[in-house]
Coordinates of C-alpha atoms in Angstrom, one line a residue:
Chain U
M29 CA 166.6 -2.3 218.8
E30 CA 165.9 -5.9 218.2
F31 CA 162.2 -5.0 217.2
I32 CA 163.7 -1.9 215.1
F33 CA 165.7 -4.2 213.1
H34 CA 163.4 -7.0 212.9
Y35 CA 160.2 -4.9 211.9
P36 CA 162.1 -3.2 208.4
S37 CA 163.3 -6.5 207.5
F38 CA 159.8 -8.2 207.7
V39 CA 158.6 -5.1 205.5
T40 CA 161.4 -5.4 203.1
I41 CA 160.5 -9.2 202.7
L42 CA 156.8 -8.2 202.0
D43 CA 158.3 -5.7 199.5
F44 CA 160.3 -8.1 197.9
I45 CA 157.6 -10.5 197.6
G46 CA 155.3 -8.1 196.3
T47 CA 157.9 -6.8 193.6
F48 CA 158.9 -10.5 192.7
A49 CA 155.2 -11.5 192.0
F50 CA 154.7 -8.4 190.3
A51 CA 157.7 -8.6 188.1
I52 CA 156.4 -12.2 187.1
S53 CA 153.2 -11.3 186.0
G54 CA 154.6 -8.6 183.7
I55 CA 157.3 -11.3 182.7
R56 CA 154.7 -14.1 181.7
L57 CA 152.4 -11.7 179.9
A58 CA 155.5 -10.7 177.9
S59 CA 156.5 -14.1 177.2
A60 CA 153.1 -14.9 175.7
K61 CA 153.3 -12.1 173.1
R62 CA 156.9 -13.5 172.1
F63 CA 159.1 -10.5 173.8
D64 CA 162.8 -11.1 173.9
W65 CA 164.7 -11.3 177.1
F66 CA 165.2 -7.6 177.2
G67 CA 161.5 -6.7 176.3
A68 CA 160.3 -9.2 179.0
Y69 CA 162.7 -7.7 181.4
V70 CA 161.5 -4.1 181.0
V71 CA 157.9 -5.1 181.0
G72 CA 158.4 -7.0 184.3
L73 CA 160.3 -4.0 185.9
A74 CA 157.5 -1.6 184.5
T75 CA 154.9 -3.8 186.3
A76 CA 156.9 -4.0 189.6
I77 CA 158.1 -0.4 189.9
G78 CA 155.6 1.5 187.4
G79 CA 153.0 2.2 190.0
G80 CA 155.3 3.5 192.4
T81 CA 157.1 5.7 190.1
I82 CA 154.1 7.7 188.9
R83 CA 153.2 8.2 192.8
D84 CA 156.7 9.3 193.2
V85 CA 156.7 11.7 190.7
L86 CA 153.2 13.0 191.4
L87 CA 154.4 13.6 195.1
D88 CA 157.6 15.2 193.8
V89 CA 159.9 12.9 195.4
T90 CA 162.8 10.5 193.9
P91 CA 161.2 7.3 192.7
A92 CA 162.2 4.4 195.3
W93 CA 163.9 2.3 192.7
M94 CA 166.5 5.0 192.0
L95 CA 167.5 5.0 195.7
D96 CA 168.0 1.1 196.1
P97 CA 169.0 -1.3 193.5
M98 CA 166.9 -4.0 195.1
Y99 CA 163.9 -3.6 192.6
L100 CA 166.3 -4.2 189.5
I101 CA 167.9 -7.3 191.0
C102 CA 164.4 -8.7 192.1
T103 CA 163.2 -8.3 188.5
A104 CA 166.2 -9.8 187.2
M105 CA 165.7 -12.9 189.8
A106 CA 162.0 -13.2 188.5
M107 CA 163.3 -13.1 185.0
F108 CA 165.9 -16.0 185.6
F109 CA 162.8 -17.9 187.4
V110 CA 160.6 -17.8 184.5
I111 CA 163.4 -18.6 181.9
L112 CA 164.5 -21.8 184.2
F113 CA 161.0 -22.8 185.4
G114 CA 158.8 -21.4 182.6
R115 CA 156.8 -24.6 182.2
Y116 CA 156.2 -25.3 186.1
V117 CA 155.2 -21.6 186.5
I118 CA 151.7 -22.2 185.4
R119 CA 150.9 -25.0 187.8
L120 CA 152.0 -22.2 190.4
N121 CA 149.1 -20.0 189.7
N122 CA 147.7 -20.2 192.9
T123 CA 150.8 -19.6 194.7
F124 CA 151.6 -16.5 192.4
F125 CA 147.8 -15.5 193.0
I126 CA 148.6 -15.1 196.7
F127 CA 152.1 -13.3 196.2
D128 CA 150.7 -11.2 193.8
T129 CA 147.8 -10.1 196.4
I130 CA 150.1 -9.7 199.2
G131 CA 152.2 -7.4 196.9
L132 CA 149.1 -5.5 196.1
A133 CA 148.1 -5.0 199.6
L134 CA 151.7 -4.0 200.5
F135 CA 152.1 -1.3 198.0
T136 CA 148.7 0.0 198.6
V137 CA 149.7 0.5 202.3
V138 CA 153.2 1.9 201.2
G139 CA 151.5 4.4 198.9
F140 CA 149.0 5.7 201.3
S141 CA 151.5 6.1 204.0
K142 CA 154.0 8.1 201.7
A143 CA 151.2 10.6 200.5
Y144 CA 149.6 10.7 203.9
D145 CA 152.9 11.3 205.8
L146 CA 153.6 14.3 203.4
G147 CA 150.5 16.1 204.6
Y148 CA 148.1 15.4 201.6
P149 CA 144.5 14.7 202.6
F150 CA 142.9 11.1 202.9
W151 CA 141.4 11.1 199.3
V152 CA 145.1 11.9 197.8
A153 CA 146.3 9.0 200.2
I154 CA 143.7 6.7 198.9
I155 CA 144.5 7.4 195.2
M156 CA 148.0 7.2 195.7
G157 CA 147.9 3.7 197.3
S158 CA 145.8 2.6 194.4
I159 CA 148.2 4.1 191.9
T160 CA 150.9 2.1 193.7
G161 CA 149.0 -1.1 193.7
A162 CA 147.5 -1.0 190.4
A163 CA 149.0 1.4 187.8
G164 CA 151.8 -1.0 187.1
G165 CA 149.5 -3.3 185.7
V166 CA 148.0 -0.8 183.4
I167 CA 151.3 0.0 182.2
R168 CA 152.2 -3.5 181.5
D169 CA 148.9 -3.8 179.7
I170 CA 149.8 -0.8 177.5
F171 CA 153.3 -2.2 176.5
I172 CA 151.7 -5.5 175.5
N173 CA 149.3 -3.5 173.4
E174 CA 146.1 -4.8 175.6
I175 CA 143.2 -2.8 177.2
P176 CA 144.2 -2.8 180.8
L177 CA 142.7 -5.8 182.5
I178 CA 141.7 -3.9 186.0
F179 CA 139.4 -1.7 183.9
R180 CA 137.1 -4.8 182.9
K181 CA 137.6 -7.8 185.3
E182 CA 137.9 -8.4 188.7
I183 CA 137.7 -6.3 192.1
Y184 CA 141.7 -5.3 191.9
A185 CA 142.2 -1.4 191.9
M186 CA 138.8 -1.5 193.8
A187 CA 140.4 -3.5 197.0
C188 CA 143.2 -1.0 197.2
A189 CA 140.7 1.9 197.2
I190 CA 138.5 0.2 200.0
G191 CA 141.6 -0.8 202.1
G192 CA 142.8 2.7 201.8
L193 CA 139.4 3.9 202.9
I194 CA 139.8 1.4 205.9
Y195 CA 143.5 2.3 206.9
W196 CA 142.0 6.1 206.9
F197 CA 139.0 5.1 209.2
C198 CA 141.6 3.6 211.7
L199 CA 143.7 6.6 211.8
V200 CA 140.7 9.0 212.1
A201 CA 139.6 6.3 215.1
G202 CA 142.7 7.1 216.8
L203 CA 144.6 3.7 215.9
E204 CA 148.3 3.5 216.1
S205 CA 149.7 4.1 212.8
H206 CA 151.6 0.4 212.7
W207 CA 147.8 -1.3 213.3
S208 CA 146.3 0.8 210.9
Q209 CA 148.6 -0.2 208.3
V210 CA 148.2 -3.6 209.3
I211 CA 144.5 -3.6 209.1
G212 CA 144.5 -1.6 206.0
G213 CA 146.7 -4.0 204.3
M214 CA 144.7 -6.9 205.8
S215 CA 141.6 -5.5 204.0
V216 CA 143.0 -5.1 200.6
F217 CA 144.2 -8.6 200.8
I218 CA 140.6 -9.8 202.3
V219 CA 138.6 -8.1 199.9
R220 CA 140.7 -9.4 196.7
I221 CA 140.5 -12.9 198.0
L222 CA 136.9 -12.7 198.5
A223 CA 136.0 -11.1 195.2
V224 CA 137.9 -13.8 193.3
R225 CA 136.7 -16.8 195.5
Y226 CA 133.1 -15.7 195.0
Q227 CA 133.5 -13.9 191.5
I228 CA 132.3 -10.9 192.7
T229 CA 132.6 -8.3 190.1
L230 CA 131.5 -4.6 189.7
P231 CA 128.5 -4.1 187.0
I232 CA 129.5 -3.2 183.5
L233 CA 128.5 0.0 182.4
K234 CA 126.1 -0.1 179.5
G235 CA 125.0 3.5 179.0
E236 CA 126.2 3.4 175.6
E237 CA 125.1 0.0 174.0
T238 CA 123.2 1.9 171.2
E239 CA 126.6 3.4 170.0
E240 CA 127.6 0.0 168.4
K241 CA 124.5 0.2 166.0
E242 CA 125.7 3.5 164.6
Chain V
M4 CA 188.7 29.2 174.0
E5 CA 188.6 28.1 170.4
F6 CA 188.0 24.6 171.8
I7 CA 185.3 25.4 174.3
F8 CA 183.5 27.2 171.3
H9 CA 184.0 23.9 169.0
Y10 CA 183.3 21.3 171.4
P11 CA 179.7 22.5 172.4
S12 CA 178.6 23.3 168.6
F13 CA 180.1 19.5 167.6
V14 CA 177.6 18.3 170.2
T15 CA 174.9 20.7 169.3
I16 CA 175.3 19.3 165.6
L17 CA 175.1 15.5 166.5
D18 CA 172.1 16.6 168.9
F19 CA 170.4 18.3 166.0
I20 CA 171.3 15.1 163.7
G21 CA 169.9 12.7 166.4
T22 CA 166.7 14.6 167.0
F23 CA 166.1 15.2 163.2
A24 CA 166.6 11.3 162.7
F25 CA 164.3 10.3 165.6
A26 CA 161.7 13.0 164.5
I27 CA 161.8 11.3 160.8
S28 CA 161.3 7.7 162.4
G29 CA 158.1 8.9 164.4
I30 CA 156.8 10.9 161.4
R31 CA 157.3 8.1 158.8
L32 CA 155.3 5.7 161.2
A33 CA 152.6 8.0 161.8
S34 CA 152.2 8.8 158.1
A35 CA 152.1 4.8 157.4
K36 CA 148.9 4.9 159.7
R37 CA 147.4 7.9 157.9
F38 CA 147.8 10.6 160.6
D39 CA 147.3 14.1 159.7
W40 CA 150.1 16.7 159.7
F41 CA 149.4 17.6 163.1
G42 CA 149.0 14.0 164.5
A43 CA 152.6 13.2 162.7
Y44 CA 154.4 16.3 164.0
V45 CA 153.0 15.3 167.5
V46 CA 154.5 11.7 167.2
G47 CA 157.7 12.9 165.7
L48 CA 158.1 15.2 168.7
A49 CA 157.3 12.6 171.2
T50 CA 159.9 10.2 169.3
A51 CA 162.4 12.9 169.6
I52 CA 161.9 14.3 172.9
G53 CA 159.8 11.6 174.9
G54 CA 162.9 9.8 176.3
G55 CA 164.5 12.9 177.6
T56 CA 161.3 14.2 179.0
I57 CA 160.7 11.1 181.0
R58 CA 164.1 11.1 182.1
D59 CA 164.5 14.7 183.2
V60 CA 160.9 14.0 185.0
L61 CA 162.5 11.4 186.9
L62 CA 165.7 13.3 187.7
D63 CA 163.3 16.3 188.7
V64 CA 164.9 18.8 186.3
T65 CA 163.2 20.9 183.7
P66 CA 163.0 18.9 180.3
A67 CA 165.4 20.2 177.7
W68 CA 163.0 21.0 175.3
M69 CA 161.4 23.5 177.6
L70 CA 164.5 25.5 177.5
D71 CA 165.6 25.3 174.0
P72 CA 163.2 25.7 171.0
M73 CA 165.8 23.8 169.1
Y74 CA 163.8 20.5 169.4
L75 CA 160.6 22.0 168.1
I76 CA 162.2 23.6 165.4
C77 CA 164.1 20.6 164.4
T78 CA 161.1 18.2 164.3
A79 CA 159.3 20.9 162.1
M80 CA 162.2 20.7 159.6
A81 CA 161.8 16.9 159.6
M82 CA 158.1 17.2 159.0
F83 CA 158.8 19.6 156.3
F84 CA 161.4 17.0 154.9
V85 CA 159.0 14.1 154.8
I86 CA 156.3 16.2 153.4
L87 CA 158.6 17.5 150.5
F88 CA 160.5 14.3 149.8
G89 CA 158.5 11.6 151.4
R90 CA 159.0 9.2 148.4
Y91 CA 162.4 9.4 148.4
V92 CA 162.8 9.1 152.3
I93 CA 162.7 5.2 151.9
R94 CA 165.4 4.9 149.5
L95 CA 167.6 6.7 152.5
N96 CA 166.7 4.1 154.6
N97 CA 170.5 3.3 155.1
T98 CA 171.5 6.8 155.7
F99 CA 168.7 7.0 158.1
F100 CA 169.8 4.1 159.9
I101 CA 173.3 5.6 160.5
F102 CA 171.7 8.9 161.5
D103 CA 169.4 7.3 163.9
T104 CA 172.2 5.3 165.6
I105 CA 174.1 8.2 165.9
G106 CA 171.1 9.7 167.6
L107 CA 170.8 6.5 170.0
A108 CA 174.5 6.8 171.0
L109 CA 174.5 10.6 171.6
F110 CA 171.1 10.4 173.5
T111 CA 172.5 7.4 175.6
V112 CA 175.8 9.7 176.6
V113 CA 173.5 12.6 177.2
G114 CA 171.2 10.7 179.4
F115 CA 174.2 8.9 181.5
S116 CA 176.2 12.0 181.9
K117 CA 173.2 14.0 183.4
A118 CA 172.0 11.3 185.8
Y119 CA 175.7 10.7 186.8
D120 CA 176.6 14.4 187.2
L121 CA 173.7 14.7 189.6
G122 CA 175.3 12.2 191.6
Y123 CA 173.2 9.2 191.2
P124 CA 174.8 6.0 191.1
F125 CA 176.1 4.0 187.8
W126 CA 172.9 1.7 187.5
V127 CA 170.6 4.7 187.8
A128 CA 172.8 6.4 185.1
I129 CA 172.7 3.3 182.7
I130 CA 169.0 3.3 183.1
M131 CA 168.7 6.9 182.5
G132 CA 170.8 6.5 179.4
S133 CA 168.7 3.9 178.1
I134 CA 165.5 5.7 178.7
T135 CA 166.9 8.8 177.0
G136 CA 167.8 6.5 173.9
A137 CA 164.9 4.3 173.7
A138 CA 161.8 5.6 175.4
G139 CA 161.0 7.8 172.7
G140 CA 160.4 5.0 170.3
V141 CA 158.1 3.2 172.9
I142 CA 156.2 6.4 173.4
R143 CA 155.8 6.6 169.5
D144 CA 154.7 3.0 169.1
I145 CA 152.1 3.5 171.9
F146 CA 150.8 6.5 170.1
I147 CA 150.4 4.5 166.8
N148 CA 148.9 1.6 168.8
E149 CA 151.4 -0.8 168.0
I150 CA 153.6 -3.3 170.5
P151 CA 156.8 -1.4 171.1
L152 CA 159.5 -2.6 168.5
I153 CA 162.0 -2.6 170.7
F154 CA 160.7 -5.3 173.3
R155 CA 160.6 -7.5 170.2
K156 CA 163.2 -6.9 167.8
E157 CA 166.9 -6.0 167.7
I158 CA 169.6 -5.0 169.6
Y159 CA 168.3 -1.5 170.5
A160 CA 168.0 -0.5 174.6
M161 CA 170.3 -3.4 174.9
A162 CA 173.0 -1.3 172.9
C163 CA 172.2 1.8 175.3
A164 CA 173.0 -0.6 178.4
I165 CA 175.9 -1.9 177.1
G166 CA 177.5 1.7 176.1
G167 CA 176.6 3.0 179.4
L168 CA 178.4 0.2 181.1
I169 CA 181.3 0.7 179.2
Y170 CA 181.1 4.3 179.8
W171 CA 181.1 3.6 183.5
F172 CA 184.0 1.1 183.4
C173 CA 186.2 4.2 181.7
L174 CA 185.0 6.7 184.5
V175 CA 186.1 4.1 187.0
A176 CA 189.3 3.1 185.3
G177 CA 190.2 6.8 185.8
L178 CA 189.6 7.8 182.4
E179 CA 188.8 11.6 181.4
S180 CA 185.3 12.3 181.2
H181 CA 185.4 13.5 177.7
W182 CA 186.8 10.3 176.8
S183 CA 184.6 8.1 178.7
Q184 CA 181.7 10.1 176.6
V185 CA 183.2 9.2 173.2
I186 CA 184.1 5.7 173.9
G187 CA 180.8 5.1 175.7
G188 CA 179.0 6.6 172.6
M189 CA 181.2 4.8 170.2
S190 CA 180.2 1.4 171.9
V191 CA 176.4 2.1 171.7
F192 CA 177.1 3.0 167.9
I193 CA 179.2 -0.3 167.1
V194 CA 177.0 -2.7 169.1
R195 CA 174.0 -1.5 167.3
I196 CA 175.8 -1.7 163.9
L197 CA 177.1 -5.3 164.5
A198 CA 173.8 -6.5 165.9
V199 CA 171.8 -5.4 162.7
R200 CA 174.8 -6.5 160.4
Y201 CA 175.1 -9.7 161.5
Q202 CA 171.2 -10.0 163.0
I203 CA 172.3 -10.9 166.4
T204 CA 169.0 -10.9 168.6
L205 CA 168.4 -11.6 171.9
P206 CA 166.5 -14.9 172.7
I207 CA 162.8 -15.1 172.6
L208 CA 161.4 -15.7 176.3
K209 CA 159.4 -18.9 175.8
G210 CA 158.3 -19.8 179.4
E211 CA 154.7 -19.5 178.7
E212 CA 154.0 -21.4 175.5
T213 CA 151.5 -23.7 177.2
E214 CA 149.3 -20.6 177.7
E215 CA 148.3 -20.0 174.5
K216 CA 146.9 -23.7 174.8
E217 CA 144.5 -22.8 177.3
Chain H
M20 CA 135.1 43.0 196.2
E21 CA 132.0 41.9 194.3
F22 CA 134.1 41.4 191.2
I23 CA 136.7 39.6 192.7
F24 CA 134.0 37.2 194.1
H25 CA 132.1 36.9 190.7
Y26 CA 135.4 36.1 188.7
P27 CA 136.6 33.2 190.5
S28 CA 133.3 31.6 190.8
F29 CA 132.7 32.1 186.9
V30 CA 135.7 30.3 186.1
T31 CA 135.0 27.6 188.6
I32 CA 131.8 27.0 186.9
L33 CA 133.5 26.8 183.3
D34 CA 136.3 24.5 185.0
F35 CA 133.4 22.4 186.6
I36 CA 131.6 22.1 182.9
G37 CA 134.9 21.4 181.3
T38 CA 135.8 18.6 183.5
F39 CA 132.3 17.3 183.6
A40 CA 132.2 17.1 179.5
F41 CA 135.7 15.5 179.6
A42 CA 134.7 12.9 182.2
I43 CA 131.6 12.1 180.1
S44 CA 133.7 11.6 176.9
G45 CA 136.0 9.1 178.8
I46 CA 133.1 7.5 180.4
R47 CA 131.1 7.0 177.3
L48 CA 134.0 5.6 175.2
A49 CA 134.9 3.3 178.4
S50 CA 131.5 2.2 178.4
A51 CA 131.5 1.2 174.6
K52 CA 134.4 -1.2 175.5
R53 CA 132.1 -2.8 178.2
F54 CA 134.4 -1.3 181.3
D55 CA 133.1 -2.1 184.7
W56 CA 132.1 1.0 186.8
F57 CA 135.4 1.4 188.4
G58 CA 137.5 1.2 184.9
A59 CA 134.7 3.8 183.6
Y60 CA 135.5 6.3 186.4
V61 CA 139.1 5.8 186.1
V62 CA 139.1 6.4 182.4
G63 CA 136.6 9.5 182.7
L64 CA 138.9 10.8 185.5
A65 CA 142.1 10.3 183.5
T66 CA 140.3 12.3 180.4
A67 CA 139.4 15.2 182.6
I68 CA 142.6 15.6 184.7
G69 CA 145.1 13.5 182.5
G70 CA 146.3 16.8 180.5
G71 CA 146.7 19.0 183.3
T72 CA 148.6 16.3 185.3
I73 CA 151.2 15.7 182.6
R74 CA 151.7 19.8 182.6
D75 CA 151.8 20.1 186.2
V76 CA 154.7 17.2 186.2
L77 CA 156.3 19.1 183.4
L78 CA 156.1 22.6 185.2
D79 CA 157.1 20.9 188.3
V80 CA 154.1 22.0 190.5
T81 CA 151.5 19.9 192.5
P82 CA 148.7 18.7 190.4
A83 CA 145.5 20.5 190.5
W84 CA 143.5 17.7 191.3
M85 CA 145.6 16.8 194.5
L86 CA 144.9 20.2 195.9
D87 CA 140.9 20.3 195.4
P88 CA 138.6 17.1 195.4
M89 CA 136.2 19.0 193.0
Y90 CA 137.6 17.0 190.0
L91 CA 137.1 13.8 191.7
I92 CA 133.4 14.7 192.7
C93 CA 132.9 16.1 189.3
T94 CA 133.8 12.9 187.7
A95 CA 131.7 10.9 190.0
M96 CA 128.8 13.2 189.0
A97 CA 129.3 12.6 185.3
M98 CA 129.5 8.8 186.2
F99 CA 126.4 8.8 188.1
F100 CA 124.9 10.9 185.1
V101 CA 125.9 8.1 182.6
I102 CA 124.7 5.4 184.7
L103 CA 121.2 7.0 185.1
F104 CA 120.6 8.9 181.7
G105 CA 123.0 6.5 179.7
R106 CA 120.3 6.1 176.9
Y107 CA 119.6 9.8 176.5
V108 CA 123.2 10.7 176.4
I109 CA 123.5 10.1 172.9
R110 CA 120.4 12.3 172.0
L111 CA 122.8 15.2 173.7
N112 CA 125.4 14.9 171.6
N113 CA 125.3 18.6 170.4
T114 CA 125.1 19.6 173.9
F115 CA 127.9 17.6 174.8
F116 CA 129.8 18.9 172.0
I117 CA 129.3 22.3 173.1
F118 CA 130.5 21.8 176.8
D119 CA 133.4 19.9 175.2
T120 CA 134.3 22.8 173.2
I121 CA 134.0 25.1 176.2
G122 CA 136.3 22.8 178.4
L123 CA 138.9 22.7 175.7
A124 CA 138.8 26.5 175.6
L125 CA 139.1 26.8 179.3
F126 CA 141.6 24.3 179.7
T127 CA 144.1 25.7 177.0
V128 CA 143.7 29.2 178.7
V129 CA 144.5 27.7 182.1
G130 CA 147.5 25.8 180.9
F131 CA 148.9 28.7 179.0
S132 CA 148.5 31.0 182.0
K133 CA 150.1 28.6 184.3
A134 CA 153.0 28.2 182.1
Y135 CA 153.5 31.8 181.3
D136 CA 153.0 33.0 184.9
L137 CA 155.9 30.7 185.8
G138 CA 158.1 32.6 183.4
Y139 CA 158.1 30.1 180.5
P140 CA 158.7 31.5 177.1
F141 CA 155.5 31.9 174.6
W142 CA 156.2 28.6 172.9
V143 CA 156.3 26.7 175.9
A144 CA 153.1 28.2 177.2
I145 CA 151.3 27.5 173.7
I146 CA 152.6 23.6 174.2
M147 CA 151.4 23.6 177.9
G148 CA 147.8 24.9 176.8
S149 CA 147.5 22.5 174.2
I150 CA 148.6 19.5 176.6
T151 CA 146.1 20.9 178.9
G152 CA 143.6 20.7 176.5
A153 CA 144.2 17.7 174.4
A154 CA 146.4 15.2 176.4
G155 CA 143.6 13.9 178.5
G156 CA 141.8 12.3 175.2
V157 CA 145.2 10.9 174.2
I158 CA 145.2 9.0 177.6
R159 CA 141.7 7.9 177.3
D160 CA 142.4 6.3 173.8
I161 CA 145.5 4.7 175.2
F162 CA 143.5 3.2 178.1
I163 CA 140.8 2.0 175.6
N164 CA 143.4 0.7 173.0
E165 CA 142.4 2.8 170.2
I166 CA 144.8 5.1 168.0
P167 CA 144.6 8.6 169.6
L168 CA 141.6 10.1 167.8
I169 CA 143.3 13.7 167.8
F170 CA 146.2 12.4 165.7
R171 CA 143.8 11.6 162.8
K172 CA 140.7 13.7 162.8
E173 CA 139.6 17.0 163.2
I174 CA 141.2 20.2 164.3
Y175 CA 141.3 19.7 168.2
A176 CA 144.8 20.2 169.6
M177 CA 145.4 22.6 166.6
A178 CA 142.5 24.8 168.0
C179 CA 144.6 24.7 171.3
A180 CA 147.8 25.8 169.7
I181 CA 146.1 28.6 167.6
G182 CA 144.2 29.8 170.5
G183 CA 147.5 30.0 172.5
L184 CA 149.3 31.8 169.9
I185 CA 146.2 34.6 169.7
Y186 CA 146.5 34.7 173.6
W187 CA 149.9 35.4 173.3
F188 CA 149.5 38.1 170.3
C189 CA 147.2 39.5 172.5
L190 CA 149.7 39.8 175.6
V191 CA 152.5 41.3 173.3
A192 CA 150.0 43.8 171.7
G193 CA 149.5 45.1 175.4
L194 CA 146.0 43.7 176.3
E195 CA 145.2 43.0 179.8
S196 CA 145.8 39.4 180.9
H197 CA 142.1 39.2 181.7
W198 CA 141.0 40.2 178.2
S199 CA 143.9 38.1 176.5
Q200 CA 142.5 35.1 178.3
V201 CA 138.9 35.8 177.1
I202 CA 140.3 36.5 173.5
G203 CA 142.3 33.4 173.5
G204 CA 139.7 31.1 174.9
M205 CA 137.1 32.4 172.2
S206 CA 139.6 31.9 169.6
V207 CA 139.8 28.0 170.5
F208 CA 135.9 27.9 170.5
I209 CA 135.6 29.6 167.4
V210 CA 138.4 27.4 165.6
R211 CA 136.8 24.1 166.8
I212 CA 133.2 25.0 166.1
L213 CA 133.9 26.2 162.4
A214 CA 136.4 23.4 162.1
V215 CA 133.5 20.8 162.6
R216 CA 130.8 22.9 161.2
Y217 CA 132.6 23.0 157.8
Q218 CA 134.5 19.8 158.1
I219 CA 138.0 21.5 157.8
T220 CA 140.7 19.0 158.3
L221 CA 144.2 19.0 158.3
P222 CA 145.9 17.1 155.2
I223 CA 146.9 13.6 155.8
L224 CA 150.5 13.0 155.6
K225 CA 151.3 10.5 152.7
G226 CA 154.8 10.6 152.4
E227 CA 155.0 6.9 153.1
E228 CA 152.4 5.2 151.0
T229 CA 155.2 3.0 149.1
E230 CA 155.6 1.4 152.7
E231 CA 152.4 -0.5 152.5
K232 CA 153.6 -2.4 149.3
E233 CA 156.8 -3.8 151.0

């Protein structure tokens, strides 16, 4: 009973941290484009819940934020945080990077589990994990009229895919669901941290260099 | 019987006016970007039905335009109108502003009611009202590759949210559903008109001004 | 039995060709924008499955790619093809144009049939055919931050709409479903080939030329 109470609350805290960090990332980029408060809130919200919403629409279940006002409230808190401490937010860049990566790891695990538990094959679950983690950032970049960052820079969505694959390996190897989640999530976290620390990037696709000459 | 007949037809007329005005707004912006007729039609249609479609996908019901060809026909009429009277359309700017605001008010009420009647809590209904009213314009701006206007200028989606909140207050206060709709819709209309008339805007978020120096 | 076996496999081959050609088109444009491998794969995948996914979400059925890994594998093959033969891909432009047009024709027929078989009226089926054929390219262009090509150039989605209309005429005229599909698909193919060959375009909408003076 004790455990049942503590376990969800731990996940809820992680979910809150991830949502907060994702919302901050959207609000910061919106403020750099001189959006008004409403626009910044919408971009923050879309960054935080966009991936999960696309996943839930594809899985044909009700989007999580329509069942729990936590996501809206958490985004509002991120908004007030940026309004109050805007000029200090940049100095906290490393802190937010850790939060953002925790969010990425957790969102990936949530997305994978949700699809897998509905009976979809592992490759659908991996894609759903990656969509949950990374699609919010794509929507954010479309809203601020930039080429989505994840297509050009850093191991980001790839970390979700790798973590999802490891999660699945754990399940296939017979590990308990709970431990598979922890290991899958840790994998996302570690892959992302290592990639940024050692500036590991994927190769640029250069098949079309001649096109620019045309 | 008389009343039952007249009431839907009045809403249908308002719905037609709103769809027409929203379609015109999409077609005009598409023509400024030199889209061809087909492109302009698609942008007009997306502006008119985009918000309602996102709402219906999230609520997991069949999008309204798939059940009634009125929206396609109305957009085609808007298209012919712009083709025939293009150079006079600008002079009618104030007329279209009124139509567009009527559309915004009506779409907000329709979106709120649809979610609320399905049993969703009031904050989901307010968001669905705002999506119905404002998301079509966001899709329009993404299609023409501009930063969505509503994130940067004017009280627009905010008017939907305020109107939705007032609508809900009316329901909580025990007002009849019909009157709550009228008051909610009027609120959207008045907030938007006042905001434009007195150039009321939300503050710009300036948390990140130092980022540009980097 | 023989026939039952051969017919689906023929459609499967066409579906594979269409998916491959659509994926190539996304990957090529992503590489011109210097996306990394992951980004290029995602853009290729979105181009290939985006239209069908929007259609299936609107029709409230499970997206095809979530039931069959063929689309992911086919996109991966397109990816390796561009990585290995990138500099030769341009010389194959005409070959890809044919493949792309076959894909367009097939996707249109699949989209129309799926909606029509679910009991939707013909105009919904025509739109679903056009979305299946053309929406993937719109998503691709949004991802690479360009104004969607189909809104400005060439008879593309129009070919889907015309083919869908002819498909429906055949059904109304009492033709067998199988032959209606063939004729509808051929119509898309022919309209597109003729439009490109004779540079037939739709008129540009010029209702708003004065706006730029403001």
